Structures are given as structure tokens and as C-alpha cells.
Amino acid sequence: MQAPWWRQAVLYQLYPLSFTDANDDGYGDLRGILERLDYLSWLGVGAVWLSPIYASPMVDWGYDVSDFERIDPIFGDLPTFDKLLKAVHDRGMKLLLDFVPNHTSIEHAWFKASRSSKTNPKRDWYIWADPKPDGSPPNNWLSRFGGSAWELDAKTKQYYMHSYLPEQADLNWRNPEVRAAMLSVMRFWLDRGVDGFRTDAVYSLIKDEQLRDNPPNPNYKPGDDPSEAFLRLHSAGQSELFHVLNTFCDVLATHQDRFLVSEPPLYLSLPGLEQLYDACTTHPLHMPFNFNLMTLPWHATRFRDFIDQYESILGQDDLPNYVLGNHDQSRVASRLGEHKARLMALMQMTLRGMPVVYYGDELGLQDAVVPKSQQKDPWGERVPRHHHDRDVARSPMPWKAGRYAGFSRHKPWQPLARNAESANVETEQAHAGSLLNLYRRLIALRGQSPALLDGVYASYPHTSESIFAYTRTSDQQQFLIVLNFSDHPARFKPSHELKRLIVGTHARSGAETLSGEYAPHEGRVYLVSGEEAIL
Ligand code: NOJ
């Protein structure tokens, strides 16, 4: 039996507002994406995840949905979406949508009905509570985006809860009608042919029924982000959320070949990830994102230990994955710098499971400089001192050098990345040693190598502080991957006999290819046995 597509695909996250603007209004759109699909095929992408494209007032740039079954006019319409989906499928790729179950926009018809009166049948679709006797919010829960998690509704004199912005009211997932309505949203898109979903903020789905206060965060220090002052013991992470997740998987399992990715909190520990993997009992079709590489201290041993432990918690059908960046974080090339970003690309494509690539990271795109006056991210507005500026990683995809980088003929909604003039598709395609060509080579290698796709991972016994090395082994092939994490040259002599160097972060020729000398942040993939191309 052929392995399901998600065991082979590289997942590419595309932020639709910033990919390509086909109608020249400064915002990316579906037609723009359609026009760029050949690029994604060229790169070797197996599946595309679109951040939200639904009707939205765009307060949180689409994560505030006002109609889950309509495309926002900024992106296009349903017929264009159907065309896009078909074109993706025609190229042998898959399409995942962003499913945002925790909250709706306050402009959603459900919320409008809910807030209209205390007796409205939809009142209980959201989380409403009376003020305390002094008029203050019902408890001490804090929004992740700053301030109280409660907003007073002047008309009905109750507070509604919002884990994020006041414009994003949390749905009451304890209400069976809400569950039914949201599962039907999933079916709407699955019936249209989408291949699955990335599911937003799953940890927030269920809250303590008694709305108990959260305890203070013992690690909180004055000057830290104020929204972290209390542990989210009662306002998130309740065990019932795993049952809800399982109902999502049940819906997916009624359609063939569909896949679910869930978004855990950034700092979720490995036991937490394990629980999320175990949540879906129906089918091995669910995978929580693994964000750990974005926060691990830069050290070969820390990376090796983490990956060994992660591998050890996974069940046979659990698919590992490695995320280097997304629309909520500073760009990987800015966080780590160009050389380390190359090393991470090589590591990500040679580890087991699904690599997740955020659009533009394949170019080594850096953060944009976004002046305060042009800031679009509401989080930054609400918590100015901590300046959670996510705009920096949402810059227009640079297709070529020049004024608007081939993204649009109109001034784009976000400024270009600071290195867009050199880190763009046209320039990098023409340069053999570019990060883009390295990505493409690695993706192709991964796709044709049983050992890299599904072979066993084994880390190399610890040899030095600088080197992280591992083998990937299948019946027909073995590779050895060597990564120098250090800022200094390092030596590494494996006990394996090496057949040849297949790909590396640095150009090497002749005797250099088998030398045990590694430049700072150099990574190499060696074939140990078997042939390079097997599939
Ligand atoms: C997580 C998303 O990645 C982020 O962009 C969004 O603001 C929040 N969830 C709320 O939906």
C-alpha cells in the first residue's frame, strides 16, 4: 500500500495577504496564488497551507472570521477558490485551509445574535458571565494579546470572554450546537475537496466551567509581558480539548486521505505534544506542530537531545515535524542569520517527518523594518512596551528585485523585507549556490530517498560539543548527516565508510568532499550505502 501523502509532503505555509497581488490593490489574493503555483511545483512543495481566507473585518488579519463559509472579497470568491483548488490538485499538490474554531469575529452573525439579548437562543454559543459586584470582570483571566480576557457588553451588562482580541469572541465549545455548527464548517470545505486543515489555537478551546481564577505565574518577573502574569491553568489546556480534537479527526476520517495539523502553544513541552498526538483515536491523520526548534538554545547537544527525546515519545504512526518559522515569529534568517538558516534547512529536510516551510524562508528572507506608524498587527498596539510585532515576518513575497518586488504594481500593504533586493526568487533561481537552490535540491533528494522519507533516525554518539550528526537508514539506503553548530571550524571523523557527499551547505570539490574538516555552520549529507536516487 502506498504511504499517505502527508508522510512524503513538504508543507508550505503561505500567508495569502502577502504572496501575490493579482488585482493591484496592495493585498495578496487567490488569483495571485494561482499564478504562482508553478513556482511551488518547481520548488517541490507537496502541500500548501493557506492562512485564513474567510470573510473577516481583518482586525487580526483573517484570524477574526465573520463567515466561515465565505471567501473575503480581498482574496476573491468561491469560484476562484475552486479554480485554485483544482489547479493545486492538477499539479499533484494538496491544499490545507486554516480552521479557526476557538473564536469568531464579533461581526459574525452568531455573535451579533448572541450579544443581542440574554435570552437569544445563541446567547450560550459564546462565554458570557456577570460582572463581579464591583462591576469588574468575572475573574483574572488575561488575553494573550494584552489586558483582561473579558469585555463588557454595555447593552446586556455581561462580559464575554476573548482569549485574543476583544474583536475575537471565544465560542463556547461546551455547547453541542456550537460543536455541530463548527463540524459542519469542516464538512463544507472537505466536501469542496480541501485536503485538510491547520487548526488554530487548540489549547484555548475549552475553559474551566466554574471560571476559576488563574494562579500567579511563579516565574513572572516585573518587566515581563504582562499577559504572562498568571498561569493559564483554568483558561486553557483543559483535558476536554482532546475530546474536541478527536471529533475533528472523526470528521476528517469520513473523507479519504485528509489530514489535520494542530497549533499548540509555542512552549508546549514534549509530554504535552504527546498528549496531542494521542488525542485522535480514529486514524493516524493528526499531527501537532513541533515549534521547539524556534526556541531551542543554539547548541549541538541541545538540538540532539531534543530530537532524540521527541523521536522517543512518538508512536509508530505519529508523524514528526519541524517548524522553523511562521507568521507569528521573527524570520528564521533574522533570528539566526544567513549561515545558521542554511544549516537549519539542511537539518529540517533530512530529519524524519514533515518539514514545514514558511513562505520566503526558502529565500532566507529577513524581517522587514516596519515603522510604528505603519504597524498593522493589533498585538503590538495593545502591548506596546513588549512590541509583539508580527508584521516583520508578513512582508510581500519578493519575486524579483525592484520597487514592489513583483508582488504588486501597487504599494504593498506591508513594507518589503530588508534583503528583498537580493533575496528574491528571480535572483536566487539564477544563482546556483543560493539558499533557494539548496532548498530545492534538498526537497528533491528527500523526495527520492526512502531513507530520508521514512528511514530510521539515529543520532551519532556524542563526539564533540560542536557537531550534531545522525544517520537515516532504510532497507536500501543509508545517509549520514553532519552539522557543525559552532562558529569555529570543527573536525568530525565518522566510523562509517562514506560513499560520497550528496549535498552540503558549502561548495566542496575533490578531496574536500570527504574531509573531516567542517567550516563554521557547515552541514553535509553523505551517502553511506545504496544509491542516491531510488524512487
Ligand atoms: C494563532 C495564530 O497563528 C495567530 O496569528 C492568531 O493571531 C491567533 N492564533 C488567534 O487566532
Coordinates of C-alpha atoms and ligand atoms in Angstrom, one line a residue:
M1 CA 0.0 0.0 0.0
Q2 CA 1.3 3.5 -0.8
A3 CA 2.1 5.7 2.1
P4 CA -0.4 8.5 2.7
W5 CA 0.6 11.8 1.1
W6 CA 1.4 13.5 4.3
R7 CA 4.2 11.1 5.0
Q8 CA 6.0 12.5 2.0
A9 CA 4.9 16.1 1.5
V10 CA 6.8 19.2 2.4
L11 CA 4.2 21.6 3.8
Y12 CA 4.5 25.2 2.6
Q13 CA 2.7 27.9 4.7
L14 CA 1.5 30.7 2.5
Y15 CA 0.3 33.9 4.0
P16 CA -2.2 34.9 1.3
L17 CA -2.2 38.6 2.0
S18 CA 1.5 38.7 1.2
F19 CA 2.1 36.2 -1.6
T20 CA 1.0 37.8 -4.9
D21 CA -1.4 40.6 -5.6
A22 CA -3.1 40.0 -8.9
N23 CA -5.6 42.8 -8.8
D24 CA -3.2 45.5 -7.8
D25 CA -4.8 46.7 -4.6
G26 CA -1.7 46.1 -2.5
Y27 CA -3.0 42.9 -0.8
G28 CA -2.3 39.3 -2.0
D29 CA -5.2 37.3 -3.3
L30 CA -6.2 33.9 -4.6
R31 CA -5.7 34.7 -8.2
G32 CA -2.2 35.8 -7.3
I33 CA -1.6 32.4 -5.7
L34 CA -3.0 30.6 -8.7
E35 CA -0.5 32.5 -10.9
R36 CA 2.4 31.3 -8.8
L37 CA 1.7 27.6 -8.4
D38 CA 4.3 26.7 -11.0
Y39 CA 6.9 28.1 -8.6
L40 CA 5.7 25.9 -5.8
S41 CA 5.8 22.8 -8.1
W42 CA 9.3 23.8 -9.2
L43 CA 10.4 24.0 -5.5
G44 CA 8.9 20.6 -4.8
V45 CA 6.3 21.5 -2.3
G46 CA 3.8 18.7 -1.6
A47 CA 1.1 20.6 0.3
V48 CA 0.2 24.2 0.8
W49 CA -1.5 25.6 3.9
L50 CA -3.3 28.9 3.5
S51 CA -3.6 31.2 6.5
P52 CA -7.3 32.3 6.7
I53 CA -9.0 33.5 3.6
Y54 CA -12.6 33.7 5.0
A55 CA -14.8 36.8 5.3
S56 CA -13.2 38.9 8.0
P57 CA -13.0 42.5 9.2
M58 CA -9.3 41.8 9.2
V59 CA -8.6 43.1 12.8
D60 CA -6.4 40.1 13.3
W61 CA -5.8 39.8 9.5
G62 CA -8.2 37.0 8.9
Y63 CA -8.0 35.2 12.3
D64 CA -11.2 37.1 13.2
V65 CA -13.7 35.2 10.9
S66 CA -17.1 36.7 10.3
D67 CA -18.3 34.0 8.0
F68 CA -16.6 30.6 7.8
E69 CA -18.1 29.6 4.5
R70 CA -17.4 32.7 2.5
I71 CA -14.1 33.9 1.0
D72 CA -13.2 37.5 1.9
P73 CA -13.5 39.8 -1.2
I74 CA -10.0 41.0 -0.5
F75 CA -8.9 37.4 -1.6
G76 CA -11.6 36.7 -4.3
D77 CA -14.6 34.5 -4.3
L78 CA -15.7 30.8 -4.1
P79 CA -15.4 30.1 -7.8
T80 CA -11.8 31.4 -7.8
F81 CA -11.1 29.3 -4.7
D82 CA -12.5 26.2 -6.6
K83 CA -10.2 27.0 -9.5
L84 CA -7.2 27.3 -7.2
L85 CA -8.0 24.0 -5.5
K86 CA -8.3 22.3 -8.9
A87 CA -5.0 23.8 -10.1
V88 CA -3.3 22.7 -6.9
H89 CA -4.6 19.2 -7.4
D90 CA -3.7 19.2 -11.1
R91 CA -0.1 19.7 -10.1
G92 CA -0.2 16.8 -7.6
M93 CA -0.2 19.0 -4.6
K94 CA -2.6 19.2 -1.6
L95 CA -4.3 22.2 -0.1
L96 CA -4.9 22.8 3.6
L97 CA -7.1 25.6 4.9
D98 CA -6.8 27.3 8.3
F99 CA -9.6 26.2 10.6
V100 CA -10.2 28.8 13.4
P101 CA -12.5 27.0 15.9
N102 CA -11.7 28.9 19.1
H103 CA -13.3 32.2 18.3
T104 CA -15.3 34.2 15.7
S105 CA -15.2 37.9 14.9
I106 CA -17.7 39.9 16.8
E107 CA -19.0 40.8 13.4
H108 CA -20.1 37.1 12.9
A109 CA -23.9 36.7 12.7
W110 CA -23.7 34.2 15.5
F111 CA -22.1 36.7 17.9
K112 CA -24.4 39.5 16.8
A113 CA -27.3 37.3 17.7
S114 CA -25.6 36.2 20.9
R115 CA -25.0 39.7 22.1
S116 CA -28.5 41.0 21.1
S117 CA -30.1 39.8 24.4
K118 CA -29.6 37.4 27.3
T119 CA -32.4 35.2 26.1
N120 CA -31.3 34.9 22.5
P121 CA -31.0 31.2 21.5
K122 CA -27.4 31.9 20.5
R123 CA -26.5 33.5 23.9
D124 CA -24.8 30.4 25.1
W125 CA -22.8 30.0 21.9
Y126 CA -20.2 32.3 23.5
I127 CA -18.9 32.6 27.0
W128 CA -20.8 35.2 29.0
A129 CA -20.6 35.9 32.7
D130 CA -21.8 38.6 35.1
P131 CA -19.5 41.3 36.4
K132 CA -18.3 41.0 40.0
P133 CA -20.3 43.1 42.4
D134 CA -17.9 46.0 41.9
G135 CA -18.5 45.8 38.2
S136 CA -15.1 44.4 37.4
P137 CA -14.5 41.3 35.1
P138 CA -15.7 37.9 36.3
N139 CA -12.2 36.6 37.0
N140 CA -8.4 37.4 36.5
W141 CA -8.0 35.7 33.1
L142 CA -5.8 37.6 30.7
S143 CA -6.0 37.9 27.0
R144 CA -2.9 36.6 25.2
F145 CA -2.9 40.0 23.3
G146 CA -2.9 42.1 26.5
G147 CA -5.4 43.2 29.1
S148 CA -8.3 41.3 30.6
A149 CA -9.8 38.4 28.7
W150 CA -13.3 39.9 29.3
E151 CA -15.1 42.6 27.6
L152 CA -18.2 44.3 28.9
D153 CA -21.2 44.4 26.7
A154 CA -22.9 47.7 27.5
K155 CA -26.4 46.6 26.4
T156 CA -26.8 43.3 28.2
K157 CA -24.4 44.2 31.1
Q158 CA -22.5 40.9 31.0
Y159 CA -18.9 40.2 30.0
Y160 CA -17.9 38.0 27.1
M161 CA -14.6 36.1 27.0
H162 CA -11.9 36.5 24.4
S163 CA -8.6 34.6 24.6
Y164 CA -7.2 37.0 22.0
L165 CA -8.6 40.4 20.9
P166 CA -11.9 41.8 22.1
E167 CA -12.9 41.6 18.5
Q168 CA -12.4 37.8 18.6
A169 CA -15.1 36.4 20.9
D170 CA -14.4 32.8 22.2
L171 CA -17.0 30.2 21.2
N172 CA -18.5 28.0 23.9
W173 CA -17.3 24.6 22.9
R174 CA -19.3 23.0 25.8
N175 CA -22.4 23.8 23.8
P176 CA -23.4 20.9 21.5
E177 CA -24.9 23.3 19.0
V178 CA -21.5 25.1 18.6
R179 CA -19.8 21.8 18.1
A180 CA -22.3 20.8 15.4
A181 CA -22.1 24.1 13.6
M182 CA -18.3 24.1 13.5
L183 CA -18.0 20.5 12.4
S184 CA -20.4 21.3 9.6
V185 CA -18.0 24.1 8.6
M186 CA -15.3 21.5 8.3
R187 CA -17.5 19.3 6.2
F188 CA -18.4 22.3 4.0
W189 CA -14.7 22.6 3.0
L190 CA -13.9 18.9 2.9
D191 CA -16.9 18.4 0.5
R192 CA -15.4 21.1 -1.7
G193 CA -12.3 19.0 -1.9
V194 CA -9.7 20.5 0.5
D195 CA -7.2 18.0 1.8
G196 CA -7.4 19.1 5.5
F197 CA -6.8 21.9 7.9
R198 CA -4.3 23.6 10.1
T199 CA -6.2 24.2 13.3
D200 CA -5.7 27.4 15.2
A201 CA -5.2 27.7 18.9
V202 CA -6.5 24.3 20.0
Y203 CA -5.3 24.7 23.6
S204 CA -7.7 27.6 24.1
L205 CA -10.8 25.6 23.0
I206 CA -12.2 24.6 26.5
K207 CA -12.2 26.7 29.6
D208 CA -12.9 25.9 33.2
E209 CA -16.7 25.5 33.7
Q210 CA -16.6 27.4 37.0
L211 CA -14.4 30.2 35.6
R212 CA -12.0 29.9 38.5
D213 CA -9.2 32.5 38.8
N214 CA -5.8 31.5 37.3
P215 CA -2.9 31.2 39.8
P216 CA 0.0 33.6 39.6
N217 CA 2.9 32.6 37.4
P218 CA 5.8 31.9 39.8
N219 CA 8.4 32.6 37.1
Y220 CA 6.9 36.0 36.2
K221 CA 9.3 38.9 36.8
P222 CA 8.5 42.6 36.7
G223 CA 9.1 43.8 33.2
D224 CA 7.9 40.5 31.6
D225 CA 5.0 40.5 29.2
P226 CA 2.0 41.4 31.5
S227 CA -0.2 38.9 29.8
E228 CA 2.0 36.1 31.2
A229 CA 1.5 37.2 34.9
F230 CA -0.9 34.2 35.6
L231 CA -0.6 30.6 34.5
R232 CA -3.4 29.7 32.1
L233 CA -4.4 26.8 34.3
H234 CA -8.1 27.4 34.0
S235 CA -8.5 29.5 30.9
A236 CA -6.8 27.0 28.5
G237 CA -5.4 23.5 28.3
Q238 CA -8.4 21.7 29.8
S239 CA -8.4 18.0 29.2
E240 CA -11.8 18.1 27.4
L241 CA -10.0 19.8 24.5
F242 CA -8.6 16.4 23.5
H243 CA -12.1 15.0 23.0
V244 CA -12.9 18.0 20.8
L245 CA -9.9 17.4 18.8
N246 CA -10.9 13.8 18.3
T247 CA -14.2 14.9 16.9
F248 CA -12.3 16.9 14.3
C249 CA -10.4 13.7 13.4
D250 CA -13.7 11.8 13.2
V251 CA -15.0 14.3 10.6
L252 CA -11.7 14.0 8.6
A253 CA -11.8 10.3 8.7
T254 CA -15.2 10.2 6.9
H255 CA -13.4 11.6 3.9
Q256 CA -10.5 9.9 2.2
D257 CA -6.9 11.0 2.6
R258 CA -7.5 14.1 4.7
F259 CA -5.0 15.5 7.2
L260 CA -5.2 17.7 10.3
V261 CA -2.4 19.8 11.8
S262 CA -3.0 21.5 15.1
E263 CA -1.4 24.5 16.6
P264 CA -0.2 24.0 20.2
P265 CA 1.2 26.8 22.4
L266 CA 4.7 27.8 21.4
Y267 CA 6.3 26.5 24.6
L268 CA 4.4 23.2 25.0
S269 CA 6.6 20.5 26.5
L270 CA 7.1 17.1 25.0
P271 CA 4.6 15.3 27.2
G272 CA 2.1 18.0 26.1
L273 CA 2.8 17.2 22.5
E274 CA 2.5 13.5 23.1
Q275 CA -1.0 14.1 24.6
L276 CA -2.0 16.0 21.5
Y277 CA -0.7 13.2 19.2
D278 CA -2.7 10.7 21.3
A279 CA -5.9 12.8 21.1
C280 CA -7.0 11.4 17.8
T281 CA -8.0 7.8 18.2
T282 CA -9.7 7.3 14.9
H283 CA -6.9 7.5 12.4
P284 CA -3.2 8.5 12.4
L285 CA -4.2 11.6 10.5
H286 CA -3.4 14.3 13.0
M287 CA -0.1 16.0 13.9
P288 CA 0.5 18.8 16.3
F289 CA 3.1 21.3 15.2
N290 CA 6.5 21.0 16.8
F291 CA 7.7 24.6 17.4
N292 CA 10.7 23.7 19.6
L293 CA 13.4 24.4 17.0
M294 CA 12.3 28.0 17.1
T295 CA 13.1 28.4 20.8
L296 CA 15.9 25.9 21.5
P297 CA 19.2 27.4 22.5
W298 CA 21.7 27.2 19.7
H299 CA 23.8 24.3 20.7
A300 CA 24.5 21.0 19.0
T301 CA 23.9 18.9 22.2
R302 CA 20.6 20.7 22.9
F303 CA 19.4 20.0 19.4
R304 CA 20.5 16.4 19.5
D305 CA 19.0 15.8 22.9
F306 CA 15.7 17.4 22.0
I307 CA 15.4 15.5 18.7
D308 CA 16.3 12.2 20.4
Q309 CA 13.6 12.8 23.1
Y310 CA 11.0 13.9 20.5
E311 CA 11.7 10.8 18.5
S312 CA 11.3 8.6 21.6
I313 CA 7.8 9.9 22.5
L314 CA 6.4 9.2 19.0
G315 CA 4.2 6.2 18.4
Q316 CA 4.7 4.2 15.2
D317 CA 2.1 6.1 13.2
D318 CA 2.9 9.6 14.7
L319 CA 4.4 11.8 12.1
P320 CA 7.2 14.1 13.4
N321 CA 7.5 17.6 12.0
Y322 CA 9.9 20.5 12.3
V323 CA 8.8 24.1 12.1
L324 CA 11.4 26.9 11.6
G325 CA 9.1 29.9 11.2
N326 CA 5.6 31.2 10.7
H327 CA 3.5 34.3 10.6
D328 CA 3.8 34.9 14.3
Q329 CA 7.5 34.9 14.7
S330 CA 10.5 36.8 13.5
R331 CA 12.0 35.3 10.3
V332 CA 14.5 32.5 10.8
A333 CA 17.1 34.3 8.8
S334 CA 16.8 37.3 11.2
R335 CA 16.7 35.2 14.3
L336 CA 19.7 33.0 13.3
G337 CA 21.5 34.8 10.5
E338 CA 22.1 33.5 7.0
H339 CA 24.6 30.7 7.7
K340 CA 22.7 29.1 10.5
A341 CA 19.5 29.3 8.5
R342 CA 21.2 27.3 5.7
L343 CA 22.3 24.7 8.3
M344 CA 18.7 24.5 9.6
A345 CA 17.3 24.0 6.0
L346 CA 19.7 21.0 5.6
M347 CA 18.7 19.6 9.0
Q348 CA 15.0 20.1 8.5
M349 CA 14.9 18.3 5.2
T350 CA 16.9 15.3 6.4
L351 CA 15.1 14.7 9.7
R352 CA 12.1 12.3 9.8
G353 CA 8.6 13.5 9.1
M354 CA 7.1 16.6 7.6
P355 CA 9.2 19.7 7.1
V356 CA 7.1 22.9 7.3
V357 CA 8.4 25.9 5.3
Y358 CA 7.1 29.4 5.8
Y359 CA 6.9 31.3 2.5
G360 CA 10.0 33.3 1.9
D361 CA 12.1 31.3 4.3
E362 CA 13.4 29.3 1.4
L363 CA 14.9 32.6 0.2
G364 CA 16.5 33.5 3.5
L365 CA 14.1 36.4 3.7
Q366 CA 14.8 38.7 6.7
D367 CA 12.4 40.7 8.8
A368 CA 11.1 43.8 7.3
V369 CA 11.6 47.1 9.1
V370 CA 8.1 48.3 10.0
P371 CA 7.9 51.8 11.3
K372 CA 5.5 52.2 14.2
S373 CA 3.2 54.4 12.1
Q374 CA 2.8 51.6 9.6
Q375 CA 2.3 48.8 12.1
K376 CA -0.7 46.6 11.2
D377 CA -0.5 43.9 13.9
P378 CA -3.0 44.7 16.7
W379 CA -1.0 42.8 19.3
G380 CA 1.8 45.4 19.0
E381 CA -0.8 48.1 19.5
R382 CA -2.2 46.6 22.7
V383 CA 1.1 45.7 24.4
P384 CA 3.4 48.5 23.1
R385 CA 6.1 48.0 25.6
H386 CA 6.6 44.4 24.6
H387 CA 6.1 45.2 20.9
H388 CA 5.0 41.8 19.7
D389 CA 5.5 42.9 16.2
R390 CA 4.4 40.1 13.9
D391 CA 4.3 42.4 10.9
V392 CA 8.0 41.9 10.3
A393 CA 7.5 38.4 9.0
R394 CA 4.5 39.2 6.9
S395 CA 6.2 41.1 4.1
P396 CA 5.4 40.7 0.4
M397 CA 6.9 37.7 -1.3
P398 CA 9.7 39.1 -3.4
W399 CA 9.6 37.6 -6.9
K400 CA 12.3 39.8 -8.3
A401 CA 14.3 42.9 -7.5
G402 CA 12.7 46.3 -7.8
R403 CA 10.2 48.6 -6.3
Y404 CA 7.4 46.3 -5.3
A405 CA 9.4 43.1 -5.9
G406 CA 7.0 41.7 -8.5
F407 CA 4.4 41.3 -5.7
S408 CA 2.1 44.0 -7.0
R409 CA 2.1 47.1 -9.1
H410 CA 0.5 48.9 -6.2
K411 CA 2.2 49.9 -2.9
P412 CA 2.0 46.7 -0.9
W413 CA 0.2 46.6 2.5
Q414 CA 3.4 45.8 4.2
P415 CA 7.0 47.0 3.6
L416 CA 9.4 44.7 1.8
A417 CA 11.8 42.5 3.8
R418 CA 15.1 44.3 4.3
N419 CA 17.0 42.0 2.0
A420 CA 14.3 41.6 -0.7
E421 CA 16.6 43.2 -3.3
S422 CA 18.9 40.2 -3.2
A423 CA 16.8 37.5 -1.6
N424 CA 14.1 37.2 -4.2
V425 CA 13.0 34.3 -6.5
E426 CA 14.5 35.6 -9.8
T427 CA 17.9 36.4 -8.3
E428 CA 18.2 33.2 -6.3
Q429 CA 17.0 30.9 -9.1
A430 CA 19.8 32.3 -11.2
H431 CA 22.5 31.7 -8.5
A432 CA 23.5 28.0 -8.1
G433 CA 24.7 28.5 -4.5
S434 CA 21.6 30.3 -3.3
L435 CA 19.5 29.1 -0.3
L436 CA 16.6 28.7 -2.7
N437 CA 18.5 26.2 -4.9
L438 CA 19.8 24.4 -1.8
Y439 CA 16.2 24.0 -0.6
R440 CA 15.1 22.7 -4.0
R441 CA 18.0 20.2 -4.1
L442 CA 17.2 19.0 -0.6
I443 CA 13.5 18.7 -1.2
A444 CA 14.2 16.7 -4.4
L445 CA 16.7 14.5 -2.6
R446 CA 14.3 13.8 0.2
G447 CA 11.5 13.0 -2.2
Q448 CA 13.5 10.3 -4.0
S449 CA 15.2 8.8 -1.0
P450 CA 13.4 6.1 1.0
A451 CA 15.9 6.5 3.8
L452 CA 15.2 10.3 4.2
L453 CA 11.5 9.9 3.7
D454 CA 10.8 7.1 6.1
G455 CA 14.1 5.6 7.3
V456 CA 15.1 5.2 10.9
Y457 CA 16.7 8.1 12.6
A458 CA 19.6 7.5 14.9
S459 CA 21.8 10.2 16.4
Y460 CA 25.5 9.7 16.4
P461 CA 27.2 9.1 19.7
H462 CA 28.4 12.3 21.2
T463 CA 31.7 13.2 19.6
S464 CA 32.2 16.9 20.2
E465 CA 30.4 20.0 21.5
S466 CA 30.2 21.4 18.0
I467 CA 28.8 18.5 15.9
F468 CA 25.4 17.0 15.7
A469 CA 25.4 14.0 13.4
Y470 CA 22.8 11.4 12.6
T471 CA 22.1 8.6 10.3
R472 CA 18.9 7.9 8.3
T473 CA 18.5 4.3 7.3
S474 CA 16.1 2.2 5.2
D475 CA 16.4 -1.3 3.7
Q476 CA 18.0 0.1 0.6
Q477 CA 19.9 3.2 1.7
Q478 CA 21.8 4.9 4.5
F479 CA 22.7 8.6 4.8
L480 CA 24.9 10.3 7.3
I481 CA 24.2 14.0 8.1
V482 CA 26.8 16.1 9.8
L483 CA 26.0 19.5 11.2
N484 CA 28.6 21.9 12.7
F485 CA 26.7 24.2 15.1
S486 CA 29.9 26.1 16.1
D487 CA 31.1 29.5 15.0
H488 CA 34.5 27.8 14.6
P489 CA 35.8 25.1 12.3
A490 CA 35.3 21.6 13.7
R491 CA 36.6 18.1 12.9
F492 CA 34.5 15.0 12.6
K493 CA 35.6 11.5 11.6
P494 CA 32.7 9.1 11.4
S495 CA 33.2 5.4 11.9
H496 CA 31.2 4.8 8.8
E497 CA 32.8 4.3 5.4
L498 CA 31.4 7.2 3.3
K499 CA 30.4 6.6 -0.3
R500 CA 30.1 10.2 -1.4
L501 CA 29.0 13.7 -0.5
I502 CA 25.5 14.3 -1.9
V503 CA 24.7 17.8 -0.8
G504 CA 26.0 20.4 1.6
T505 CA 25.7 24.0 2.8
H506 CA 29.1 24.8 1.4
A507 CA 30.6 24.2 -2.1
R508 CA 33.2 21.4 -1.8
S509 CA 35.1 19.6 -4.5
G510 CA 37.7 16.9 -4.9
A511 CA 39.3 15.6 -1.7
E512 CA 37.4 18.3 0.3
T513 CA 34.2 16.3 -0.1
L514 CA 35.4 13.5 2.2
S515 CA 37.5 15.6 4.5
G516 CA 36.6 15.7 8.2
E517 CA 37.1 19.4 8.4
Y518 CA 33.9 21.4 8.7
A519 CA 33.6 25.2 8.3
P520 CA 31.6 27.1 10.9
H521 CA 27.9 26.2 10.4
E522 CA 28.7 23.8 7.6
G523 CA 26.3 20.8 7.1
R524 CA 26.8 17.8 4.8
V525 CA 24.7 14.9 3.7
Y526 CA 26.7 11.8 2.8
L527 CA 25.5 8.6 1.2
V528 CA 26.8 5.7 3.2
S529 CA 25.2 2.8 1.3
G530 CA 22.7 2.2 -1.5
E531 CA 22.2 4.6 -4.4
E532 CA 21.1 8.3 -4.2
A533 CA 18.0 8.1 -6.4
I534 CA 15.9 5.1 -5.8
L535 CA 12.2 6.1 -6.1
Ligands
NOJ1 C1 -2.7 31.8 16.4 C2 -2.4 32.4 15.0 O1 -1.3 31.8 14.5 C3 -2.3 33.9 15.3 O2 -1.8 34.5 14.1 C4 -3.6 34.4 15.7 O3 -3.4 35.8 16.0 C5 -4.1 33.7 16.9 N1 -3.9 32.3 16.9 C6 -5.6 34.0 17.2 O4 -6.3 33.4 16.2

